[in-house]
């Protein structure tokens, strides 16, 4: 690959990642439009329709060979089972937050997710944090305490989202490139089918399913839940392979920023002064984390260039 082609691939990767985060940023508005469907029904359909969408993609892209390789590896199957359970928790908590008027709190979860990820690396992988990273973790911890005092309760939605997605990322790191995005989401959705069926049956015998009962527009939106789930993930996968982790790290804050603005400006969720202080501290922690990542990436790149011998 020529330098020009590499630069184009890198730029294309940035576009893919940017598109993924923008689509994720619009998710609250999409799911709010599904009212009066409950979070439990939405997640049920989301799982089943994601599976259908991914099976169609496997058929179109002729990815059954990759899937057969994964199915023969018991270790990979167990990792995809764990990944499925984690993404289920993430989806369900996100939908509960979105459809019960806590979009701002869901954005908080994704703001602190990168910090939760590095903290998980310390606990599980025994990684060592730089001073600036410890500062960011400390500020984020203070922010959570401030928000607890301001709101009068633990922001469990934000904490559950951060913990589940950070752990999901750790599992995906363990899986590595052995499982591609489409095969991975297919298996994760497949493992969750019993949960999806149980939830849909339970909703059906209690409040009643809304699929097909709230008009054509609502039905179409609900049927698109699978595509809405899979497309951003595929964009992200395509982009992450082409661009740098630094670019991915910076762009990841697009989605929570959009979710925060959606909650405050469009949905009119309350933001008392004390809550602004808490979020302000979170943003300071995020800024410290991002600046440290950029400086570290630049320093590592400089060192790598220094050890490369000049061409003779």
PDB file of C-alpha atoms in Angstrom:
ATOM      1  CA  UNK A   1       0.000   0.000   0.000  1.00  0.00           C
ATOM      2  CA  UNK A   2       1.393   3.394  -1.013  1.00  0.00           C
ATOM      3  CA  UNK A   3       1.562   6.288   1.498  1.00  0.00           C
ATOM      4  CA  UNK A   4      -1.258   8.010  -0.397  1.00  0.00           C
ATOM      5  CA  UNK A   5      -3.457   4.909  -0.174  1.00  0.00           C
ATOM      6  CA  UNK A   6      -2.651   4.536   3.532  1.00  0.00           C
ATOM      7  CA  UNK A   7      -3.612   8.168   4.146  1.00  0.00           C
ATOM      8  CA  UNK A   8      -6.905   7.673   2.271  1.00  0.00           C
ATOM      9  CA  UNK A   9      -7.660   4.522   4.272  1.00  0.00           C
ATOM     10  CA  UNK A  10      -6.934   6.385   7.511  1.00  0.00           C
ATOM     11  CA  UNK A  11      -9.244   9.255   6.493  1.00  0.00           C
ATOM     12  CA  UNK A  12     -11.951   6.809   5.442  1.00  0.00           C
ATOM     13  CA  UNK A  13     -11.617   5.091   8.801  1.00  0.00           C
ATOM     14  CA  UNK A  14     -12.167   8.390  10.570  1.00  0.00           C
ATOM     15  CA  UNK A  15     -15.318   8.978   8.515  1.00  0.00           C
ATOM     16  CA  UNK A  16     -16.657   5.513   9.389  1.00  0.00           C
ATOM     17  CA  UNK A  17     -15.980   5.975  13.122  1.00  0.00           C
ATOM     18  CA  UNK A  18     -17.464   9.484  13.077  1.00  0.00           C
ATOM     19  CA  UNK A  19     -20.599   8.142  11.349  1.00  0.00           C
ATOM     20  CA  UNK A  20     -20.942   5.361  13.930  1.00  0.00           C
ATOM     21  CA  UNK A  21     -20.818   7.756  16.872  1.00  0.00           C
ATOM     22  CA  UNK A  22     -23.231  10.210  15.237  1.00  0.00           C
ATOM     23  CA  UNK A  23     -25.732   7.389  14.679  1.00  0.00           C
ATOM     24  CA  UNK A  24     -25.301   6.259  18.294  1.00  0.00           C
ATOM     25  CA  UNK A  25     -25.854   9.867  19.345  1.00  0.00           C
ATOM     26  CA  UNK A  26     -29.271   9.874  17.658  1.00  0.00           C
ATOM     27  CA  UNK A  27     -30.412   6.658  19.371  1.00  0.00           C
ATOM     28  CA  UNK A  28     -32.289   8.384  22.239  1.00  0.00           C
ATOM     29  CA  UNK A  29     -34.541  10.247  19.793  1.00  0.00           C
ATOM     30  CA  UNK A  30     -35.149   7.055  17.833  1.00  0.00           C
ATOM     31  CA  UNK A  31     -36.103   5.033  20.899  1.00  0.00           C
ATOM     32  CA  UNK A  32     -38.228   7.828  22.410  1.00  0.00           C
ATOM     33  CA  UNK A  33     -40.231   7.788  19.166  1.00  0.00           C
ATOM     34  CA  UNK A  34     -41.149   4.152  19.886  1.00  0.00           C
ATOM     35  CA  UNK A  35     -43.382   5.114  22.841  1.00  0.00           C
ATOM     36  CA  UNK A  36     -45.613   3.611  24.227  1.00  0.00           C
ATOM     37  CA  UNK A  37     -43.487   0.494  23.675  1.00  0.00           C
ATOM     38  CA  UNK A  38     -41.808  -0.521  26.945  1.00  0.00           C
ATOM     39  CA  UNK A  39     -38.025  -0.939  27.293  1.00  0.00           C
ATOM     40  CA  UNK A  40     -38.514  -4.683  27.757  1.00  0.00           C
ATOM     41  CA  UNK A  41     -40.400  -5.084  24.494  1.00  0.00           C
ATOM     42  CA  UNK A  42     -37.979  -2.868  22.581  1.00  0.00           C
ATOM     43  CA  UNK A  43     -34.981  -4.917  23.710  1.00  0.00           C
ATOM     44  CA  UNK A  44     -36.799  -8.154  22.882  1.00  0.00           C
ATOM     45  CA  UNK A  45     -37.434  -7.031  19.321  1.00  0.00           C
ATOM     46  CA  UNK A  46     -33.966  -5.489  19.116  1.00  0.00           C
ATOM     47  CA  UNK A  47     -32.339  -8.842  19.862  1.00  0.00           C
ATOM     48  CA  UNK A  48     -34.469 -10.878  17.452  1.00  0.00           C
ATOM     49  CA  UNK A  49     -34.298  -8.335  14.620  1.00  0.00           C
ATOM     50  CA  UNK A  50     -30.545  -7.861  15.075  1.00  0.00           C
ATOM     51  CA  UNK A  51     -30.154 -11.611  14.633  1.00  0.00           C
ATOM     52  CA  UNK A  52     -32.279 -11.573  11.469  1.00  0.00           C
ATOM     53  CA  UNK A  53     -30.350  -8.582  10.091  1.00  0.00           C
ATOM     54  CA  UNK A  54     -26.977 -10.205  10.801  1.00  0.00           C
ATOM     55  CA  UNK A  55     -28.002 -13.538   9.266  1.00  0.00           C
ATOM     56  CA  UNK A  56     -29.032 -11.625   6.123  1.00  0.00           C
ATOM     57  CA  UNK A  57     -25.638  -9.882   6.086  1.00  0.00           C
ATOM     58  CA  UNK A  58     -23.840 -13.202   6.492  1.00  0.00           C
ATOM     59  CA  UNK A  59     -25.780 -14.560   3.527  1.00  0.00           C
ATOM     60  CA  UNK A  60     -25.051 -11.501   1.376  1.00  0.00           C
ATOM     61  CA  UNK A  61     -21.351 -11.355   2.254  1.00  0.00           C
ATOM     62  CA  UNK A  62     -20.951 -15.156   2.233  1.00  0.00           C
ATOM     63  CA  UNK A  63     -19.559 -15.107   5.732  1.00  0.00           C
ATOM     64  CA  UNK A  64     -20.662 -18.592   6.714  1.00  0.00           C
ATOM     65  CA  UNK A  65     -17.080 -19.860   6.425  1.00  0.00           C
ATOM     66  CA  UNK A  66     -15.906 -17.480   9.133  1.00  0.00           C
ATOM     67  CA  UNK A  67     -18.876 -18.464  11.263  1.00  0.00           C
ATOM     68  CA  UNK A  68     -18.074 -22.196  10.976  1.00  0.00           C
ATOM     69  CA  UNK A  69     -14.517 -21.555  12.179  1.00  0.00           C
ATOM     70  CA  UNK A  70     -15.847 -19.737  15.249  1.00  0.00           C
ATOM     71  CA  UNK A  71     -18.445 -22.430  15.978  1.00  0.00           C
ATOM     72  CA  UNK A  72     -15.671 -25.043  16.177  1.00  0.00           C
ATOM     73  CA  UNK A  73     -13.819 -23.059  18.850  1.00  0.00           C
ATOM     74  CA  UNK A  74     -15.389 -23.674  22.275  1.00  0.00           C
ATOM     75  CA  UNK A  75     -13.372 -20.862  23.882  1.00  0.00           C
ATOM     76  CA  UNK A  76     -14.605 -18.288  21.381  1.00  0.00           C
ATOM     77  CA  UNK A  77     -18.171 -19.489  21.816  1.00  0.00           C
ATOM     78  CA  UNK A  78     -17.972 -18.945  25.577  1.00  0.00           C
ATOM     79  CA  UNK A  79     -16.493 -15.472  25.084  1.00  0.00           C
ATOM     80  CA  UNK A  80     -19.312 -14.542  22.692  1.00  0.00           C
ATOM     81  CA  UNK A  81     -21.837 -15.818  25.266  1.00  0.00           C
ATOM     82  CA  UNK A  82     -20.325 -13.524  27.901  1.00  0.00           C
ATOM     83  CA  UNK A  83     -20.224 -10.643  25.415  1.00  0.00           C
ATOM     84  CA  UNK A  84     -23.888 -11.235  24.624  1.00  0.00           C
ATOM     85  CA  UNK A  85     -24.918 -11.102  28.272  1.00  0.00           C
ATOM     86  CA  UNK A  86     -22.960  -7.880  28.796  1.00  0.00           C
ATOM     87  CA  UNK A  87     -24.403  -6.156  25.743  1.00  0.00           C
ATOM     88  CA  UNK A  88     -27.878  -7.271  26.864  1.00  0.00           C
ATOM     89  CA  UNK A  89     -27.367  -5.489  30.194  1.00  0.00           C
ATOM     90  CA  UNK A  90     -26.116  -2.423  28.335  1.00  0.00           C
ATOM     91  CA  UNK A  91     -29.046  -2.377  25.902  1.00  0.00           C
ATOM     92  CA  UNK A  92     -31.645  -2.959  28.590  1.00  0.00           C
ATOM     93  CA  UNK A  93     -30.311  -0.313  30.969  1.00  0.00           C
ATOM     94  CA  UNK A  94     -29.936   2.179  28.110  1.00  0.00           C
ATOM     95  CA  UNK A  95     -33.553   1.625  27.041  1.00  0.00           C
ATOM     96  CA  UNK A  96     -34.819   1.909  30.616  1.00  0.00           C
ATOM     97  CA  UNK A  97     -32.960   5.193  30.989  1.00  0.00           C
ATOM     98  CA  UNK A  98     -34.063   6.557  27.620  1.00  0.00           C
ATOM     99  CA  UNK A  99     -37.739   5.650  27.925  1.00  0.00           C
ATOM    100  CA  UNK A 100     -38.098   6.779  31.555  1.00  0.00           C
ATOM    101  CA  UNK A 101     -36.754  10.303  31.115  1.00  0.00           C
ATOM    102  CA  UNK A 102     -33.100   9.750  32.062  1.00  0.00           C
ATOM    103  CA  UNK A 103     -31.316  10.430  28.767  1.00  0.00           C
ATOM    104  CA  UNK A 104     -28.906  12.844  30.494  1.00  0.00           C
ATOM    105  CA  UNK A 105     -27.898  10.086  32.896  1.00  0.00           C
ATOM    106  CA  UNK A 106     -27.265   7.681  30.019  1.00  0.00           C
ATOM    107  CA  UNK A 107     -24.922  10.268  28.518  1.00  0.00           C
ATOM    108  CA  UNK A 108     -23.060  10.400  31.843  1.00  0.00           C
ATOM    109  CA  UNK A 109     -22.470   6.646  31.580  1.00  0.00           C
ATOM    110  CA  UNK A 110     -20.785   6.992  28.206  1.00  0.00           C
ATOM    111  CA  UNK A 111     -18.783  10.031  29.312  1.00  0.00           C
ATOM    112  CA  UNK A 112     -17.188   8.030  32.124  1.00  0.00           C
ATOM    113  CA  UNK A 113     -16.917   4.813  30.088  1.00  0.00           C
ATOM    114  CA  UNK A 114     -13.306   5.471  28.930  1.00  0.00           C
ATOM    115  CA  UNK A 115     -12.272   6.103  32.530  1.00  0.00           C
ATOM    116  CA  UNK A 116     -14.076   2.928  33.630  1.00  0.00           C
ATOM    117  CA  UNK A 117     -12.208   1.079  30.880  1.00  0.00           C
ATOM    118  CA  UNK A 118      -8.736   2.110  32.087  1.00  0.00           C
ATOM    119  CA  UNK A 119      -9.724   1.384  35.695  1.00  0.00           C
ATOM    120  CA  UNK A 120     -10.856  -2.086  34.628  1.00  0.00           C
ATOM    121  CA  UNK A 121      -7.483  -2.527  32.930  1.00  0.00           C
ATOM    122  CA  UNK A 122      -5.783  -1.856  36.274  1.00  0.00           C
ATOM    123  CA  UNK A 123      -8.027  -4.262  38.193  1.00  0.00           C
ATOM    124  CA  UNK A 124      -8.183  -7.128  35.684  1.00  0.00           C
ATOM    125  CA  UNK A 125      -5.135  -6.773  33.449  1.00  0.00           C
ATOM    126  CA  UNK A 126      -2.837  -5.299  36.127  1.00  0.00           C
ATOM    127  CA  UNK A 127      -2.003  -2.361  33.867  1.00  0.00           C
ATOM    128  CA  UNK A 128      -0.252   0.681  35.308  1.00  0.00           C
ATOM    129  CA  UNK A 129      -1.833   4.106  34.946  1.00  0.00           C
ATOM    130  CA  UNK A 130       0.022   7.317  34.306  1.00  0.00           C
ATOM    131  CA  UNK A 131      -0.340  10.145  36.809  1.00  0.00           C
ATOM    132  CA  UNK A 132      -2.765  12.085  34.608  1.00  0.00           C
ATOM    133  CA  UNK A 133      -4.951   8.989  34.249  1.00  0.00           C
ATOM    134  CA  UNK A 134      -5.123   8.571  38.024  1.00  0.00           C
ATOM    135  CA  UNK A 135      -6.074  12.243  38.295  1.00  0.00           C
ATOM    136  CA  UNK A 136      -8.874  11.704  35.764  1.00  0.00           C
ATOM    137  CA  UNK A 137     -10.134   8.659  37.691  1.00  0.00           C
ATOM    138  CA  UNK A 138     -10.091  10.624  40.947  1.00  0.00           C
ATOM    139  CA  UNK A 139     -11.957  13.605  39.479  1.00  0.00           C
ATOM    140  CA  UNK A 140     -14.559  11.283  37.948  1.00  0.00           C
ATOM    141  CA  UNK A 141     -15.058   9.629  41.342  1.00  0.00           C
ATOM    142  CA  UNK A 142     -15.600  13.021  42.994  1.00  0.00           C
ATOM    143  CA  UNK A 143     -18.049  13.910  40.210  1.00  0.00           C
ATOM    144  CA  UNK A 144     -20.136  10.808  40.885  1.00  0.00           C
ATOM    145  CA  UNK A 145     -20.258  11.672  44.601  1.00  0.00           C
ATOM    146  CA  UNK A 146     -21.357  15.241  43.776  1.00  0.00           C
ATOM    147  CA  UNK A 147     -24.116  13.934  41.499  1.00  0.00           C
ATOM    148  CA  UNK A 148     -25.278  11.476  44.189  1.00  0.00           C
ATOM    149  CA  UNK A 149     -25.555  14.344  46.682  1.00  0.00           C
ATOM    150  CA  UNK A 150     -27.239  16.635  44.124  1.00  0.00           C
ATOM    151  CA  UNK A 151     -29.793  14.120  42.870  1.00  0.00           C
ATOM    152  CA  UNK A 152     -30.255  12.266  46.145  1.00  0.00           C
ATOM    153  CA  UNK A 153     -29.656   8.819  44.688  1.00  0.00           C
ATOM    154  CA  UNK A 154     -26.914   6.717  43.120  1.00  0.00           C
ATOM    155  CA  UNK A 155     -26.831   7.254  39.302  1.00  0.00           C
ATOM    156  CA  UNK A 156     -27.162   3.521  38.757  1.00  0.00           C
ATOM    157  CA  UNK A 157     -28.085   3.876  35.090  1.00  0.00           C
ATOM    158  CA  UNK A 158     -24.839   5.717  34.302  1.00  0.00           C
ATOM    159  CA  UNK A 159     -22.720   3.381  36.411  1.00  0.00           C
ATOM    160  CA  UNK A 160     -24.328   0.247  34.938  1.00  0.00           C
ATOM    161  CA  UNK A 161     -23.818   1.521  31.391  1.00  0.00           C
ATOM    162  CA  UNK A 162     -20.177   2.408  32.020  1.00  0.00           C
ATOM    163  CA  UNK A 163     -19.430  -0.881  33.786  1.00  0.00           C
ATOM    164  CA  UNK A 164     -21.216  -3.114  31.259  1.00  0.00           C
ATOM    165  CA  UNK A 165     -19.746  -1.440  28.173  1.00  0.00           C
ATOM    166  CA  UNK A 166     -16.224  -1.257  29.640  1.00  0.00           C
ATOM    167  CA  UNK A 167     -16.396  -4.972  30.486  1.00  0.00           C
ATOM    168  CA  UNK A 168     -17.846  -5.704  27.032  1.00  0.00           C
ATOM    169  CA  UNK A 169     -14.841  -3.924  25.512  1.00  0.00           C
ATOM    170  CA  UNK A 170     -12.502  -6.029  27.655  1.00  0.00           C
ATOM    171  CA  UNK A 171     -14.185  -9.223  26.447  1.00  0.00           C
ATOM    172  CA  UNK A 172     -13.953  -8.074  22.819  1.00  0.00           C
ATOM    173  CA  UNK A 173     -10.249  -7.413  23.402  1.00  0.00           C
ATOM    174  CA  UNK A 174      -9.879 -10.986  24.687  1.00  0.00           C
ATOM    175  CA  UNK A 175     -11.641 -12.294  21.585  1.00  0.00           C
ATOM    176  CA  UNK A 176      -9.443 -10.143  19.347  1.00  0.00           C
ATOM    177  CA  UNK A 177      -9.609 -10.351  15.546  1.00  0.00           C
ATOM    178  CA  UNK A 178     -10.722 -14.005  15.686  1.00  0.00           C
ATOM    179  CA  UNK A 179     -14.367 -12.899  15.536  1.00  0.00           C
ATOM    180  CA  UNK A 180     -15.430 -10.295  12.977  1.00  0.00           C
ATOM    181  CA  UNK A 181     -18.142  -7.738  13.751  1.00  0.00           C
ATOM    182  CA  UNK A 182     -20.995  -9.446  11.872  1.00  0.00           C
ATOM    183  CA  UNK A 183     -20.246 -12.951  13.190  1.00  0.00           C
ATOM    184  CA  UNK A 184     -19.783 -11.582  16.693  1.00  0.00           C
ATOM    185  CA  UNK A 185     -23.086  -9.695  16.767  1.00  0.00           C
ATOM    186  CA  UNK A 186     -24.834 -12.708  15.198  1.00  0.00           C
ATOM    187  CA  UNK A 187     -23.658 -15.028  17.965  1.00  0.00           C
ATOM    188  CA  UNK A 188     -24.259 -12.477  20.718  1.00  0.00           C
ATOM    189  CA  UNK A 189     -27.826 -12.001  19.481  1.00  0.00           C
ATOM    190  CA  UNK A 190     -28.312 -15.775  19.113  1.00  0.00           C
ATOM    191  CA  UNK A 191     -27.373 -16.420  22.763  1.00  0.00           C
ATOM    192  CA  UNK A 192     -29.917 -13.792  23.851  1.00  0.00           C
ATOM    193  CA  UNK A 193     -32.879 -15.256  21.933  1.00  0.00           C
ATOM    194  CA  UNK A 194     -34.310 -17.085  25.020  1.00  0.00           C
ATOM    195  CA  UNK A 195     -34.198 -13.820  26.994  1.00  0.00           C
ATOM    196  CA  UNK A 196     -35.847 -11.935  24.117  1.00  0.00           C
ATOM    197  CA  UNK A 197     -38.630 -14.522  23.761  1.00  0.00           C
ATOM    198  CA  UNK A 198     -39.230 -14.567  27.534  1.00  0.00           C
ATOM    199  CA  UNK A 199     -39.497 -10.772  27.671  1.00  0.00           C
ATOM    200  CA  UNK A 200     -41.858 -10.577  24.700  1.00  0.00           C
ATOM    201  CA  UNK A 201     -44.102 -13.311  26.112  1.00  0.00           C
ATOM    202  CA  UNK A 202     -44.131 -11.614  29.512  1.00  0.00           C
ATOM    203  CA  UNK A 203     -45.019  -8.241  27.992  1.00  0.00           C
ATOM    204  CA  UNK A 204     -47.636  -9.923  25.806  1.00  0.00           C
ATOM    205  CA  UNK A 205     -49.484 -11.488  28.726  1.00  0.00           C
ATOM    206  CA  UNK A 206     -49.278  -8.371  30.924  1.00  0.00           C
ATOM    207  CA  UNK A 207     -49.472  -4.992  29.210  1.00  0.00           C
ATOM    208  CA  UNK A 208     -49.681  -6.386  25.678  1.00  0.00           C
ATOM    209  CA  UNK A 209     -47.272  -6.097  22.734  1.00  0.00           C
ATOM    210  CA  UNK A 210     -47.361  -2.888  20.707  1.00  0.00           C
ATOM    211  CA  UNK A 211     -45.936  -4.343  17.484  1.00  0.00           C
ATOM    212  CA  UNK A 212     -48.517  -3.697  14.767  1.00  0.00           C
ATOM    213  CA  UNK A 213     -50.968  -1.920  17.108  1.00  0.00           C
ATOM    214  CA  UNK A 214     -49.689   1.685  17.042  1.00  0.00           C
ATOM    215  CA  UNK A 215     -49.906   2.469  13.347  1.00  0.00           C
ATOM    216  CA  UNK A 216     -47.779   1.783  10.289  1.00  0.00           C
ATOM    217  CA  UNK A 217     -45.094   4.347  11.129  1.00  0.00           C
ATOM    218  CA  UNK A 218     -44.537   2.930  14.607  1.00  0.00           C
ATOM    219  CA  UNK A 219     -44.393  -0.627  13.258  1.00  0.00           C
ATOM    220  CA  UNK A 220     -41.808   0.321  10.645  1.00  0.00           C
ATOM    221  CA  UNK A 221     -39.646   2.057  13.266  1.00  0.00           C
ATOM    222  CA  UNK A 222     -39.842  -0.969  15.550  1.00  0.00           C
ATOM    223  CA  UNK A 223     -38.926  -3.302  12.670  1.00  0.00           C
ATOM    224  CA  UNK A 224     -35.846  -1.156  11.991  1.00  0.00           C
ATOM    225  CA  UNK A 225     -34.479  -1.861  15.490  1.00  0.00           C
ATOM    226  CA  UNK A 226     -32.187  -4.582  14.138  1.00  0.00           C
ATOM    227  CA  UNK A 227     -30.653  -2.386  11.457  1.00  0.00           C
ATOM    228  CA  UNK A 228     -30.354   0.557  13.856  1.00  0.00           C
ATOM    229  CA  UNK A 229     -28.393  -1.722  16.183  1.00  0.00           C
ATOM    230  CA  UNK A 230     -26.121  -3.329  13.604  1.00  0.00           C
ATOM    231  CA  UNK A 231     -25.259  -0.511  11.174  1.00  0.00           C
ATOM    232  CA  UNK A 232     -23.353   1.752  13.632  1.00  0.00           C
ATOM    233  CA  UNK A 233     -21.469  -1.277  14.950  1.00  0.00           C
ATOM    234  CA  UNK A 234     -20.428  -2.261  11.421  1.00  0.00           C
ATOM    235  CA  UNK A 235     -19.358   1.329  10.684  1.00  0.00           C
ATOM    236  CA  UNK A 236     -17.316   1.346  13.870  1.00  0.00           C
ATOM    237  CA  UNK A 237     -15.688  -1.979  13.054  1.00  0.00           C
ATOM    238  CA  UNK A 238     -14.799  -0.831   9.529  1.00  0.00           C
ATOM    239  CA  UNK A 239     -13.397   2.449  10.837  1.00  0.00           C
ATOM    240  CA  UNK A 240     -11.444   1.105  13.805  1.00  0.00           C
ATOM    241  CA  UNK A 241      -9.458  -1.183  11.502  1.00  0.00           C
ATOM    242  CA  UNK A 242      -8.403   1.758   9.333  1.00  0.00           C
ATOM    243  CA  UNK A 243      -7.722   4.655  11.678  1.00  0.00           C
ATOM    244  CA  UNK A 244      -5.727   5.143  14.880  1.00  0.00           C
ATOM    245  CA  UNK A 245      -6.876   4.509  18.435  1.00  0.00           C
ATOM    246  CA  UNK A 246      -6.235   8.182  19.163  1.00  0.00           C
ATOM    247  CA  UNK A 247      -8.824   9.207  16.573  1.00  0.00           C
ATOM    248  CA  UNK A 248     -11.283   6.634  17.936  1.00  0.00           C
ATOM    249  CA  UNK A 249     -10.663   7.882  21.478  1.00  0.00           C
ATOM    250  CA  UNK A 250     -11.372  11.499  20.587  1.00  0.00           C
ATOM    251  CA  UNK A 251     -14.444  10.771  18.468  1.00  0.00           C
ATOM    252  CA  UNK A 252     -16.032   8.528  21.123  1.00  0.00           C
ATOM    253  CA  UNK A 253     -17.325  11.584  22.982  1.00  0.00           C
ATOM    254  CA  UNK A 254     -19.556  12.616  20.053  1.00  0.00           C
ATOM    255  CA  UNK A 255     -22.331  10.209  21.106  1.00  0.00           C
ATOM    256  CA  UNK A 256     -22.598  11.217  24.798  1.00  0.00           C
ATOM    257  CA  UNK A 257     -22.406  14.914  23.863  1.00  0.00           C
ATOM    258  CA  UNK A 258     -25.327  14.434  21.462  1.00  0.00           C
ATOM    259  CA  UNK A 259     -27.235  12.412  24.057  1.00  0.00           C
ATOM    260  CA  UNK A 260     -26.651  15.080  26.717  1.00  0.00           C
ATOM    261  CA  UNK A 261     -27.858  17.856  24.390  1.00  0.00           C
ATOM    262  CA  UNK A 262     -30.870  15.745  23.403  1.00  0.00           C
ATOM    263  CA  UNK A 263     -31.835  15.247  27.047  1.00  0.00           C
ATOM    264  CA  UNK A 264     -31.387  18.891  28.055  1.00  0.00           C
ATOM    265  CA  UNK A 265     -32.409  20.862  24.953  1.00  0.00           C
ATOM    266  CA  UNK A 266     -34.950  18.613  23.224  1.00  0.00           C
ATOM    267  CA  UNK A 267     -36.469  16.469  25.971  1.00  0.00           C
ATOM    268  CA  UNK A 268     -36.200  19.161  28.662  1.00  0.00           C
ATOM    269  CA  UNK A 269     -34.742  17.018  31.428  1.00  0.00           C
ATOM    270  CA  UNK A 270     -33.924  18.975  34.617  1.00  0.00           C
ATOM    271  CA  UNK A 271     -30.342  20.148  35.203  1.00  0.00           C
ATOM    272  CA  UNK A 272     -30.104  21.779  38.650  1.00  0.00           C
ATOM    273  CA  UNK A 273     -26.956  23.728  39.478  1.00  0.00           C
ATOM    274  CA  UNK A 274     -25.484  20.893  41.560  1.00  0.00           C
ATOM    275  CA  UNK A 275     -25.871  18.492  38.651  1.00  0.00           C
ATOM    276  CA  UNK A 276     -24.059  20.950  36.358  1.00  0.00           C
ATOM    277  CA  UNK A 277     -21.172  20.904  38.850  1.00  0.00           C
ATOM    278  CA  UNK A 278     -21.058  17.109  38.735  1.00  0.00           C
ATOM    279  CA  UNK A 279     -21.102  17.006  34.947  1.00  0.00           C
ATOM    280  CA  UNK A 280     -18.510  19.799  34.849  1.00  0.00           C
ATOM    281  CA  UNK A 281     -16.162  17.667  36.942  1.00  0.00           C
ATOM    282  CA  UNK A 282     -16.780  14.712  34.613  1.00  0.00           C
ATOM    283  CA  UNK A 283     -15.872  16.873  31.624  1.00  0.00           C
ATOM    284  CA  UNK A 284     -12.681  18.034  33.372  1.00  0.00           C
ATOM    285  CA  UNK A 285     -11.777  14.378  33.979  1.00  0.00           C
ATOM    286  CA  UNK A 286     -12.539  13.533  30.339  1.00  0.00           C
ATOM    287  CA  UNK A 287     -10.415  16.479  29.148  1.00  0.00           C
ATOM    288  CA  UNK A 288      -7.482  15.390  31.332  1.00  0.00           C
ATOM    289  CA  UNK A 289      -7.843  11.821  30.076  1.00  0.00           C
ATOM    290  CA  UNK A 290      -7.992  12.916  26.415  1.00  0.00           C
ATOM    291  CA  UNK A 291      -5.045  15.313  26.621  1.00  0.00           C
ATOM    292  CA  UNK A 292      -2.942  12.658  28.339  1.00  0.00           C
ATOM    293  CA  UNK A 293      -3.860  10.132  25.623  1.00  0.00           C
ATOM    294  CA  UNK A 294      -2.887  12.577  22.875  1.00  0.00           C
ATOM    295  CA  UNK A 295       0.428  13.449  24.530  1.00  0.00           C
ATOM    296  CA  UNK A 296       1.231   9.784  25.158  1.00  0.00           C
ATOM    297  CA  UNK A 297       0.352   8.837  21.578  1.00  0.00           C
ATOM    298  CA  UNK A 298       2.537  11.611  20.161  1.00  0.00           C
ATOM    299  CA  UNK A 299       5.427  10.651  22.452  1.00  0.00           C
ATOM    300  CA  UNK A 300       5.198   6.981  21.443  1.00  0.00           C
ATOM    301  CA  UNK A 301       5.062   7.922  17.759  1.00  0.00           C
ATOM    302  CA  UNK A 302       8.136  10.103  18.136  1.00  0.00           C
ATOM    303  CA  UNK A 303      10.037   7.287  19.835  1.00  0.00           C
ATOM    304  CA  UNK A 304       9.004   4.833  17.118  1.00  0.00           C
ATOM    305  CA  UNK A 305      10.221   7.204  14.408  1.00  0.00           C
ATOM    306  CA  UNK A 306      13.508   7.697  16.267  1.00  0.00           C
ATOM    307  CA  UNK A 307      14.347   3.988  16.226  1.00  0.00           C
ATOM    308  CA  UNK A 308      13.552   3.537  12.532  1.00  0.00           C
ATOM    309  CA  UNK A 309      16.860   3.575  10.618  1.00  0.00           C
ATOM    310  CA  UNK A 310      17.237   5.991   7.748  1.00  0.00           C
ATOM    311  CA  UNK A 311      16.982   4.339   4.318  1.00  0.00           C
ATOM    312  CA  UNK A 312      20.328   3.821   2.654  1.00  0.00           C
TER     313      UNK A 312
END
